[in-house]
Tab-separated table of C-alpha atoms in Angstrom:
chain	number	residue	atom	x	y	z
A	391	ALA	CA	-90.171	8.216	-81.682
A	392	GLN	CA	-86.477	7.804	-82.275
A	393	LYS	CA	-83.957	8.587	-79.571
A	394	ILE	CA	-80.172	8.551	-79.424
A	395	THR	CA	-78.283	8.527	-76.131
A	396	GLN	CA	-74.610	9.305	-75.714
A	397	THR	CA	-73.790	8.992	-72.036
A	398	GLN	CA	-70.168	10.161	-72.137
A	399	PRO	CA	-70.000	13.967	-72.288
A	400	GLY	CA	-66.199	13.848	-72.390
A	401	MET	CA	-63.408	11.314	-72.684
A	402	PHE	CA	-59.626	11.230	-72.677
A	403	VAL	CA	-57.453	8.736	-74.518
A	404	GLN	CA	-53.709	8.348	-74.806
A	405	GLU	CA	-52.262	8.789	-78.286
A	406	LYS	CA	-51.964	5.455	-80.166
A	407	GLU	CA	-54.483	3.767	-77.862
A	408	ALA	CA	-57.932	2.584	-78.975
A	409	VAL	CA	-61.081	4.254	-77.642
A	410	THR	CA	-64.766	3.357	-77.672
A	411	LEU	CA	-67.477	6.007	-77.779
A	412	ASP	CA	-70.858	4.756	-76.624
A	413	CYS	CA	-74.161	5.199	-78.418
A	414	THR	CA	-77.485	3.579	-77.613
A	415	TYR	CA	-80.660	4.108	-79.557
A	416	ASP	CA	-84.344	3.573	-79.124
A	417	THR	CA	-86.664	2.702	-81.963
A	418	SER	CA	-89.498	0.322	-82.694
A	419	ASP	CA	-88.502	0.090	-86.352
A	420	GLN	CA	-86.832	-2.922	-87.907
A	421	SER	CA	-85.214	-0.880	-90.670
A	422	TYR	CA	-82.992	2.069	-89.760
A	423	GLY	CA	-79.566	3.556	-90.301
A	424	LEU	CA	-76.963	4.646	-87.764
A	425	PHE	CA	-74.245	7.211	-88.400
A	426	TRP	CA	-71.273	8.754	-86.699
A	427	TYR	CA	-70.043	12.258	-87.380
A	428	LYS	CA	-66.949	14.111	-86.189
A	429	GLN	CA	-66.960	17.827	-85.417
A	430	PRO	CA	-63.498	19.350	-84.899
A	431	SER	CA	-63.069	22.652	-83.098
A	432	SER	CA	-63.292	24.403	-86.479
A	433	GLY	CA	-66.982	23.453	-86.499
A	434	GLU	CA	-67.563	21.457	-89.677
A	435	MET	CA	-69.417	18.137	-89.607
A	436	ILE	CA	-67.491	15.200	-91.058
A	437	PHE	CA	-69.212	11.913	-91.897
A	438	LEU	CA	-67.297	8.944	-90.491
A	439	ILE	CA	-69.236	5.711	-90.804
A	440	TYR	CA	-72.662	4.178	-91.462
A	441	GLN	CA	-74.367	0.975	-90.318
A	442	GLY	CA	-77.655	-0.313	-91.699
A	443	SER	CA	-79.887	-2.302	-89.369
A	444	TYR	CA	-79.847	-5.291	-91.713
A	445	ASP	CA	-76.096	-5.256	-92.243
A	446	GLU	CA	-74.730	-8.442	-90.745
A	447	GLN	CA	-71.153	-7.251	-90.561
A	448	ASN	CA	-69.956	-4.355	-88.455
A	449	ALA	CA	-69.057	-1.353	-90.587
A	450	THR	CA	-65.411	-0.318	-90.837
A	451	GLU	CA	-63.757	2.716	-92.420
A	452	GLY	CA	-60.022	2.863	-91.930
A	453	ARG	CA	-59.349	3.370	-88.212
A	454	TYR	CA	-63.080	3.651	-87.453
A	455	SER	CA	-65.314	0.696	-86.781
A	456	LEU	CA	-68.870	0.519	-85.553
A	457	ASN	CA	-69.603	-2.123	-82.929
A	458	PHE	CA	-73.241	-2.850	-83.740
A	459	GLN	CA	-75.198	-4.886	-81.203
A	460	LYS	CA	-78.756	-4.934	-82.433
A	461	ALA	CA	-80.307	-6.777	-79.497
A	462	ARG	CA	-78.795	-4.281	-77.082
A	463	LYS	CA	-79.597	-1.360	-79.400
A	464	SER	CA	-76.068	-0.073	-79.259
A	465	ALA	CA	-73.841	1.325	-81.997
A	466	ASN	CA	-70.526	2.173	-80.403
A	467	LEU	CA	-67.748	3.833	-82.385
A	468	VAL	CA	-64.286	2.367	-81.978
A	469	ILE	CA	-61.286	4.445	-82.998
A	470	SER	CA	-58.082	2.467	-83.194
A	471	ALA	CA	-54.594	3.958	-82.794
A	472	SER	CA	-55.819	7.403	-81.692
A	473	GLN	CA	-54.122	10.440	-83.172
A	474	LEU	CA	-53.964	14.013	-81.898
A	475	GLY	CA	-56.176	15.028	-84.824
A	476	ASP	CA	-58.939	12.800	-83.463
A	477	SER	CA	-59.604	15.346	-80.703
A	478	ALA	CA	-63.122	16.545	-81.508
A	479	MET	CA	-66.812	16.189	-80.716
A	480	TYR	CA	-68.374	12.968	-81.955
A	481	PHE	CA	-72.072	12.606	-82.701
A	482	CYS	CA	-74.116	9.476	-83.177
A	483	ALA	CA	-77.208	9.846	-85.368
A	484	MET	CA	-80.082	7.772	-86.657
A	485	ARG	CA	-82.679	7.763	-89.393
A	486	GLY	CA	-85.550	5.323	-89.686
A	487	PRO	CA	-88.982	4.828	-91.200
A	488	SER	CA	-91.115	5.777	-88.213
A	489	GLY	CA	-89.645	9.237	-88.276
A	490	GLY	CA	-89.456	9.016	-92.028
A	491	TYR	CA	-86.043	8.366	-93.519
A	492	GLN	CA	-85.922	12.062	-94.096
A	493	LYS	CA	-85.884	12.744	-90.351
A	494	VAL	CA	-82.536	12.484	-88.639
A	495	THR	CA	-82.030	12.345	-84.864
A	496	PHE	CA	-78.684	13.174	-83.264
A	497	GLY	CA	-77.278	12.427	-79.837
A	498	THR	CA	-75.808	15.141	-77.625
A	499	GLY	CA	-72.245	14.214	-78.480
A	500	THR	CA	-69.029	13.085	-76.785
A	501	LYS	CA	-65.986	15.329	-76.597
A	502	LEU	CA	-62.860	13.267	-77.142
A	503	GLN	CA	-59.443	14.586	-76.186
A	504	VAL	CA	-56.327	12.723	-77.269
A	505	ILE	CA	-53.368	13.167	-74.944
A	506	PRO	CA	-49.814	13.044	-76.324
B	1404	GLU	CA	-65.676	20.765	-106.228
B	1405	ALA	CA	-68.759	19.109	-104.723
B	1406	GLN	CA	-69.931	21.213	-101.814
B	1407	VAL	CA	-72.664	22.747	-99.743
B	1408	THR	CA	-72.282	26.487	-99.189
B	1409	GLN	CA	-73.960	28.669	-96.594
B	1410	ASN	CA	-74.099	32.420	-96.279
B	1411	PRO	CA	-73.412	34.266	-94.153
B	1412	ARG	CA	-70.955	32.305	-92.037
B	1413	TYR	CA	-71.291	34.647	-89.091
B	1414	LEU	CA	-74.226	36.819	-88.208
B	1415	ILE	CA	-74.970	39.172	-85.359
B	1416	THR	CA	-78.509	40.470	-85.252
B	1417	VAL	CA	-81.011	41.959	-82.845
B	1418	THR	CA	-84.090	40.417	-81.304
B	1419	GLY	CA	-87.049	40.395	-83.651
B	1420	LYS	CA	-85.236	41.168	-86.899
B	1421	LYS	CA	-86.188	38.769	-89.666
B	1422	LEU	CA	-83.233	37.273	-91.472
B	1423	THR	CA	-82.369	34.700	-94.135
B	1424	VAL	CA	-79.536	32.205	-94.251
B	1425	THR	CA	-78.884	30.813	-97.708
B	1426	CYS	CA	-77.861	27.259	-98.559
B	1427	SER	CA	-76.787	25.991	-101.946
B	1428	GLN	CA	-75.471	22.621	-103.173
B	1429	ASN	CA	-73.886	21.774	-106.513
B	1430	MET	CA	-74.370	17.996	-106.430
B	1431	ASN	CA	-77.912	17.797	-107.839
B	1432	HIS	CA	-79.077	16.333	-104.541
B	1433	GLU	CA	-82.798	15.854	-103.984
B	1434	TYR	CA	-82.758	15.872	-100.197
B	1435	MET	CA	-81.781	18.929	-98.156
B	1436	SER	CA	-82.120	19.669	-94.470
B	1437	TRP	CA	-81.481	22.367	-91.859
B	1438	TYR	CA	-80.190	21.720	-88.339
B	1439	ARG	CA	-79.437	23.896	-85.385
B	1440	GLN	CA	-76.796	23.116	-82.805
B	1441	ASP	CA	-76.935	24.483	-79.288
B	1442	PRO	CA	-74.449	23.750	-76.499
B	1443	GLY	CA	-75.223	20.461	-74.797
B	1444	LEU	CA	-78.115	19.605	-77.108
B	1445	GLY	CA	-76.436	18.195	-80.187
B	1446	LEU	CA	-77.993	18.861	-83.582
B	1447	ARG	CA	-81.732	19.151	-83.983
B	1448	GLN	CA	-83.516	19.069	-87.295
B	1449	ILE	CA	-85.502	22.198	-88.192
B	1450	TYR	CA	-86.898	21.494	-91.661
B	1451	TYR	CA	-86.128	19.188	-94.531
B	1452	SER	CA	-86.988	18.969	-98.206
B	1453	MET	CA	-87.371	15.853	-100.299
B	1454	ASN	CA	-87.362	17.762	-103.587
B	1455	VAL	CA	-88.433	21.008	-105.224
B	1456	GLU	CA	-91.606	22.367	-103.605
B	1457	VAL	CA	-91.640	19.498	-101.063
B	1458	THR	CA	-90.762	20.546	-97.523
B	1459	ASP	CA	-91.719	19.340	-94.062
B	1460	LYS	CA	-91.075	20.073	-90.422
B	1461	GLY	CA	-88.334	18.520	-88.357
B	1462	ASP	CA	-88.229	18.486	-84.582
B	1463	VAL	CA	-87.825	22.224	-83.933
B	1464	PRO	CA	-89.599	24.174	-86.724
B	1465	GLU	CA	-91.083	26.978	-84.586
B	1466	GLY	CA	-89.940	30.414	-85.663
B	1467	TYR	CA	-88.538	29.247	-89.002
B	1468	LYS	CA	-89.677	29.098	-92.603
B	1469	VAL	CA	-88.144	27.410	-95.619
B	1470	SER	CA	-88.748	27.212	-99.331
B	1471	ARG	CA	-87.401	25.010	-102.133
B	1472	LYS	CA	-88.050	26.725	-105.440
B	1473	GLU	CA	-84.935	25.329	-107.096
B	1474	LYS	CA	-83.213	22.024	-106.498
B	1475	ARG	CA	-79.901	23.553	-105.523
B	1476	ASN	CA	-81.139	26.158	-103.007
B	1477	PHE	CA	-82.811	25.765	-99.640
B	1478	PRO	CA	-82.897	29.074	-97.727
B	1479	LEU	CA	-83.809	29.251	-94.050
B	1480	ILE	CA	-85.793	32.237	-92.782
B	1481	LEU	CA	-85.695	33.136	-89.105
B	1482	GLU	CA	-88.881	35.088	-88.632
B	1483	SER	CA	-88.300	36.767	-85.283
B	1484	PRO	CA	-85.117	35.599	-83.623
B	1485	SER	CA	-85.156	35.773	-79.860
B	1486	HIS	CA	-82.233	36.344	-77.572
B	1487	ASN	CA	-80.341	33.103	-77.174
B	1488	PRO	CA	-76.807	31.982	-76.629
B	1489	THR	CA	-75.032	31.657	-79.942
B	1490	SER	CA	-76.441	28.900	-82.131
B	1491	LEU	CA	-74.810	27.165	-85.029
B	1492	TYR	CA	-76.927	26.397	-88.096
B	1493	PHE	CA	-76.056	23.664	-90.558
B	1494	CYS	CA	-77.459	22.930	-93.961
B	1495	ALA	CA	-76.979	19.410	-95.344
B	1496	SER	CA	-77.829	17.551	-98.527
B	1497	SER	CA	-77.832	14.005	-99.859
B	1498	LEU	CA	-78.813	12.275	-103.080
B	1499	GLY	CA	-81.981	10.963	-101.446
B	1500	ALA	CA	-83.452	10.541	-97.993
B	1501	ARG	CA	-82.260	6.952	-97.723
B	1502	VAL	CA	-78.716	7.603	-98.827
B	1503	ASN	CA	-76.139	6.984	-96.127
B	1504	GLU	CA	-74.082	10.126	-96.209
B	1505	GLN	CA	-75.250	13.691	-95.818
B	1506	TYR	CA	-72.916	16.454	-96.944
B	1507	PHE	CA	-72.865	19.326	-94.486
B	1508	GLY	CA	-72.252	22.983	-95.139
B	1509	PRO	CA	-69.654	24.844	-93.057
B	1510	GLY	CA	-72.225	26.228	-90.632
B	1511	THR	CA	-73.587	29.692	-89.827
B	1512	ARG	CA	-72.917	31.061	-86.366
B	1513	LEU	CA	-75.777	33.280	-85.225
B	1514	THR	CA	-75.747	35.617	-82.252
B	1515	VAL	CA	-78.914	37.464	-81.288
B	1516	THR	CA	-78.442	40.481	-79.000
């Protein structure tokens, strides 16, 4: 079975600083995908970044990068130059063949607050 | 505009009253899925559909039914809602199951009294 663990229920970061949100996963599959989503206080889910298990390079999307360490089964999200609008809940998620690619497992989330 | 729509956005109901939340996408996506979000538990998958007339259970299917008679629509039926803290329900779609990005609807906030 797939499992996602986010151990930081809440975090603070100073505006313009970088922050790392932790995500570890558990799977016996070799092929899987890892995602990060942002949920602002308004409630919508916003896709941020994706990393495939066979991708050799860490994924980057603007100020977001995914620090993928396959041997450690971690997929941490790094946000550079934090902005006030980054204050939100952040969810790590996974899909893989043992659950069927159609099954998606989410972590419990990390609430990030950016301080001016 | 490419989007996933859900109706209603807010719903207050009573214990045991069957209700339907609709979900529609205009992107010709094959894959659609329902999730529920409860405080402290993240999102959990209820049901998903790979295509018309193809549906299967996620991690928390008890008390729910779905159908996929048309590609664009994937309604969620709550058969007998029980009293719970407010839950948020999300519908999502993607081109296929292996496509990276799922597009999420705006969410339906359900309160059962």
